[in-house]
Amino acid sequence: MELFADPPGAHLYPEEARLVARAVGKRRSEFATVRLCARTALAGLGVAPGPILRGPGGAPVWPEGVVGSMTHCDGYRAAAVTKNTVVASVGIDAEPHAPLPAGIERLVALPEERRTLDRLTRTHPAVHWDRLLFSAKESTYKTWFPLTGLWLDFGDCVITPDPDNGTFHCALNVPGPVVGGRRVDGFTGLWRTVTRDGAAFVATAIAVPAPALS
């Protein structure tokens, strides 16, 4: 579920409102709209509406049996949810499709990733690859944390985008999570760019399949 604007009067439960009681109005609106997206998506799974609070590390606390992820940036809010019998973990992120602020790329990208960004910028200049890299690492963290409960630094993974198929691979530089008794050493995700009402966005998403039931 995605929205490109904040509808007036988006509802917050009292427990949610307390989380942003000291935030500026723009932040409260984003917070309410992304939860509207999440509750709408949850309704598609037959889940009754309720507060979506924060757990350890700031991750959303989803209803029992559900995995999900939320994202928001200027002009865009979205949520993705599904049953944990289908997907073990999901991470989504959206960013303005524009270059990263000066100096941020060197904080985010490893040397091998910077070489990849340089190559892709020459061959596919229509995409802001530095911003896509940042978004892919955000989606990676949102996927990683529910499986491990651990922090993941920008340098703990290597992102390799595929410019032709709209995918990317994330290779972990640290021991990966164990899902269904199997160590996961990396993730594969999707990326897209979109323009809406003159605003451009880049979005990334990762879904880790749930272990097959025997």
Short mmCIF file of C-alpha atoms in Angstrom, two decimals:
data_model
loop_
_atom_site.label_atom_id
_atom_site.label_comp_id
_atom_site.label_asym_id
_atom_site.label_seq_id
_atom_site.Cartn_x
_atom_site.Cartn_y
_atom_site.Cartn_z
CA MET A 1 0.00 0.00 0.00
CA GLU A 2 1.42 3.40 -0.97
CA LEU A 3 0.34 7.04 -0.78
CA PHE A 4 1.92 10.13 -2.30
CA ALA A 5 0.32 12.65 0.08
CA ASP A 6 -0.93 12.84 3.66
CA PRO A 7 -4.75 12.61 3.81
CA PRO A 8 -6.31 15.00 6.31
CA GLY A 9 -7.17 13.54 9.67
CA ALA A 10 -5.22 10.28 9.40
CA HIS A 11 -6.00 8.43 12.63
CA LEU A 12 -3.45 7.63 15.32
CA TYR A 13 -4.17 5.48 18.34
CA PRO A 14 -3.28 7.14 21.65
CA GLU A 15 -0.30 4.79 22.11
CA GLU A 16 0.99 5.83 18.68
CA ALA A 17 0.35 9.53 19.26
CA ARG A 18 2.52 9.42 22.36
CA LEU A 19 5.46 8.25 20.25
CA VAL A 20 5.39 11.49 18.21
CA ALA A 21 3.98 13.85 20.81
CA ARG A 22 7.06 16.08 20.62
CA ALA A 23 7.57 15.82 16.86
CA VAL A 24 6.88 18.64 14.43
CA GLY A 25 3.63 18.55 12.46
CA LYS A 26 5.23 17.22 9.27
CA ARG A 27 6.74 14.29 11.14
CA ARG A 28 3.42 13.49 12.86
CA SER A 29 1.63 13.53 9.49
CA GLU A 30 4.18 11.16 7.94
CA PHE A 31 3.93 8.88 10.96
CA ALA A 32 0.11 8.78 10.73
CA THR A 33 0.00 8.25 6.96
CA VAL A 34 2.49 5.39 6.89
CA ARG A 35 0.45 3.67 9.59
CA LEU A 36 -2.67 4.23 7.53
CA CYS A 37 -0.85 2.42 4.72
CA ALA A 38 0.08 -0.39 7.08
CA ARG A 39 -3.42 -0.81 8.50
CA THR A 40 -4.89 -0.84 4.99
CA ALA A 41 -2.40 -3.53 3.97
CA LEU A 42 -3.12 -5.52 7.13
CA ALA A 43 -6.84 -5.38 6.42
CA GLY A 44 -6.10 -7.22 3.17
CA LEU A 45 -4.77 -10.05 5.33
CA GLY A 46 -7.89 -10.02 7.48
CA VAL A 47 -6.14 -8.35 10.43
CA ALA A 48 -8.27 -6.03 12.55
CA PRO A 49 -6.95 -2.46 12.93
CA GLY A 50 -4.86 -1.63 15.96
CA PRO A 51 -1.85 0.42 17.05
CA ILE A 52 1.49 -0.21 15.37
CA LEU A 53 4.14 0.60 17.93
CA ARG A 54 7.93 0.48 17.99
CA GLY A 55 9.96 -2.40 19.30
CA PRO A 56 13.70 -2.75 19.95
CA GLY A 57 15.80 -0.76 17.52
CA GLY A 58 12.77 1.25 16.44
CA ALA A 59 11.38 -1.58 14.29
CA PRO A 60 7.57 -1.77 13.97
CA VAL A 61 5.79 -4.33 16.13
CA TRP A 62 3.48 -6.30 13.86
CA PRO A 63 0.51 -8.47 14.85
CA GLU A 64 1.17 -12.11 15.59
CA GLY A 65 1.86 -14.09 12.45
CA VAL A 66 2.67 -11.04 10.31
CA VAL A 67 5.92 -9.61 8.98
CA GLY A 68 6.15 -6.19 7.42
CA SER A 69 8.06 -3.01 6.71
CA MET A 70 7.25 0.68 6.37
CA THR A 71 8.98 3.61 4.69
CA HIS A 72 8.39 7.30 4.14
CA CYS A 73 10.20 10.21 2.55
CA ASP A 74 9.08 13.59 1.22
CA GLY A 75 6.07 12.89 -0.97
CA TYR A 76 5.89 9.14 -0.47
CA ARG A 77 4.69 6.70 2.22
CA ALA A 78 4.33 2.92 1.90
CA ALA A 79 3.93 -0.31 3.84
CA ALA A 80 4.28 -3.97 2.89
CA VAL A 81 2.96 -6.86 4.99
CA THR A 82 2.43 -10.58 4.58
CA LYS A 83 2.03 -13.73 6.62
CA ASN A 84 5.16 -15.16 8.26
CA THR A 85 4.32 -18.54 6.73
CA VAL A 86 5.09 -17.01 3.33
CA VAL A 87 7.94 -14.60 4.06
CA ALA A 88 10.37 -14.73 6.98
CA SER A 89 11.28 -11.04 6.79
CA VAL A 90 10.70 -8.08 4.48
CA GLY A 91 12.36 -4.69 4.15
CA ILE A 92 11.33 -1.74 2.00
CA ASP A 93 12.77 1.75 1.59
CA ALA A 94 12.03 4.78 -0.59
CA GLU A 95 14.16 7.86 -1.13
CA PRO A 96 14.07 10.97 -3.30
CA HIS A 97 15.68 10.09 -6.63
CA ALA A 98 18.48 12.62 -6.31
CA PRO A 99 22.19 12.52 -5.45
CA LEU A 100 23.11 11.92 -1.83
CA PRO A 101 24.18 15.02 0.11
CA ALA A 102 27.90 15.79 -0.14
CA GLY A 103 30.06 13.44 1.92
CA ILE A 104 27.37 10.85 2.63
CA GLU A 105 28.46 8.43 -0.08
CA ARG A 106 31.84 7.91 1.60
CA LEU A 107 30.08 7.10 4.86
CA VAL A 108 27.79 4.58 3.19
CA ALA A 109 29.75 2.95 0.35
CA LEU A 110 32.70 0.59 0.63
CA PRO A 111 35.60 1.04 -1.85
CA GLU A 112 34.35 -1.79 -4.08
CA GLU A 113 30.87 -0.27 -4.05
CA ARG A 114 32.24 3.13 -5.05
CA ARG A 115 33.94 1.50 -8.04
CA THR A 116 30.61 -0.08 -9.00
CA LEU A 117 28.84 3.27 -8.62
CA ASP A 118 31.41 4.96 -10.87
CA ARG A 119 30.94 2.29 -13.54
CA LEU A 120 27.16 2.39 -13.42
CA THR A 121 27.11 6.19 -13.52
CA ARG A 122 29.05 6.04 -16.79
CA THR A 123 26.93 3.30 -18.38
CA HIS A 124 23.48 4.20 -16.97
CA PRO A 125 23.58 7.90 -16.06
CA ALA A 126 19.80 8.30 -15.68
CA VAL A 127 19.90 6.58 -12.25
CA HIS A 128 21.35 8.17 -9.12
CA TRP A 129 23.20 5.03 -8.06
CA ASP A 130 24.52 6.49 -4.81
CA ARG A 131 20.97 7.06 -3.61
CA LEU A 132 19.91 3.60 -4.77
CA LEU A 133 22.82 2.11 -2.82
CA PHE A 134 21.73 3.98 0.30
CA SER A 135 18.15 2.76 -0.12
CA ALA A 136 19.26 -0.83 -0.68
CA LYS A 137 21.27 -0.74 2.54
CA GLU A 138 18.25 0.62 4.40
CA SER A 139 16.09 -2.20 3.05
CA THR A 140 18.83 -4.65 4.00
CA TYR A 141 18.84 -3.43 7.61
CA LYS A 142 15.03 -3.57 7.82
CA THR A 143 15.16 -7.17 6.59
CA TRP A 144 18.12 -8.15 8.79
CA PHE A 145 17.00 -6.77 12.14
CA PRO A 146 13.80 -8.81 12.66
CA LEU A 147 15.81 -11.97 11.94
CA THR A 148 18.73 -11.17 14.25
CA GLY A 149 17.86 -8.37 16.66
CA LEU A 150 21.33 -6.97 15.92
CA TRP A 151 22.64 -3.72 14.47
CA LEU A 152 24.04 -3.84 10.93
CA ASP A 153 26.50 -1.15 9.88
CA PHE A 154 26.70 0.25 6.35
CA GLY A 155 30.07 -1.48 5.98
CA ASP A 156 28.68 -4.87 6.96
CA CYS A 157 27.22 -5.55 3.53
CA VAL A 158 28.13 -5.05 -0.13
CA ILE A 159 25.41 -4.00 -2.57
CA THR A 160 25.71 -4.87 -6.27
CA PRO A 161 22.89 -3.44 -8.42
CA ASP A 162 21.82 -5.05 -11.68
CA PRO A 163 20.92 -2.11 -13.95
CA ASP A 164 19.18 -4.22 -16.58
CA ASN A 165 16.89 -6.39 -14.46
CA GLY A 166 16.00 -3.94 -11.69
CA THR A 167 17.48 -6.17 -8.99
CA PHE A 168 20.38 -5.99 -6.55
CA HIS A 169 22.35 -8.46 -4.50
CA CYS A 170 23.45 -7.83 -0.94
CA ALA A 171 26.44 -9.88 0.25
CA LEU A 172 26.85 -9.86 4.03
CA ASN A 173 30.31 -9.29 5.51
CA VAL A 174 29.17 -10.67 8.87
CA PRO A 175 27.54 -14.00 9.74
CA GLY A 176 24.04 -13.95 8.32
CA PRO A 177 20.80 -14.90 10.06
CA VAL A 178 19.72 -18.52 10.31
CA VAL A 179 16.35 -19.07 8.63
CA GLY A 180 14.83 -22.53 8.83
CA GLY A 181 18.14 -23.99 9.96
CA ARG A 182 20.04 -22.50 7.01
CA ARG A 183 22.56 -19.69 7.20
CA VAL A 184 21.63 -16.80 4.90
CA ASP A 185 24.77 -15.09 3.60
CA GLY A 186 23.04 -12.48 1.48
CA PHE A 187 19.78 -11.09 0.17
CA THR A 188 18.41 -10.39 -3.29
CA GLY A 189 16.13 -7.41 -3.78
CA LEU A 190 14.29 -5.31 -6.33
CA TRP A 191 14.69 -1.63 -7.18
CA ARG A 192 12.59 0.80 -9.19
CA THR A 193 12.47 4.50 -9.98
CA VAL A 194 9.18 6.36 -10.42
CA THR A 195 8.08 9.93 -11.10
CA ARG A 196 4.79 11.23 -9.72
CA ASP A 197 3.54 14.81 -10.11
CA GLY A 198 7.03 15.97 -10.98
CA ALA A 199 8.69 14.29 -7.96
CA ALA A 200 11.10 11.39 -8.55
CA PHE A 201 11.68 8.49 -6.15
CA VAL A 202 13.83 5.39 -5.96
CA ALA A 203 12.55 2.40 -3.98
CA THR A 204 14.07 -0.90 -2.92
CA ALA A 205 12.59 -4.05 -1.43
CA ILE A 206 13.81 -7.39 -0.08
CA ALA A 207 11.76 -10.44 0.92
CA VAL A 208 13.28 -13.54 2.50
CA PRO A 209 11.11 -16.61 1.81
CA ALA A 210 9.86 -18.48 4.84
CA PRO A 211 11.23 -22.00 5.31
CA ALA A 212 9.21 -24.62 3.51
CA LEU A 213 7.01 -26.62 5.85
CA SER A 214 7.81 -30.33 5.90
#
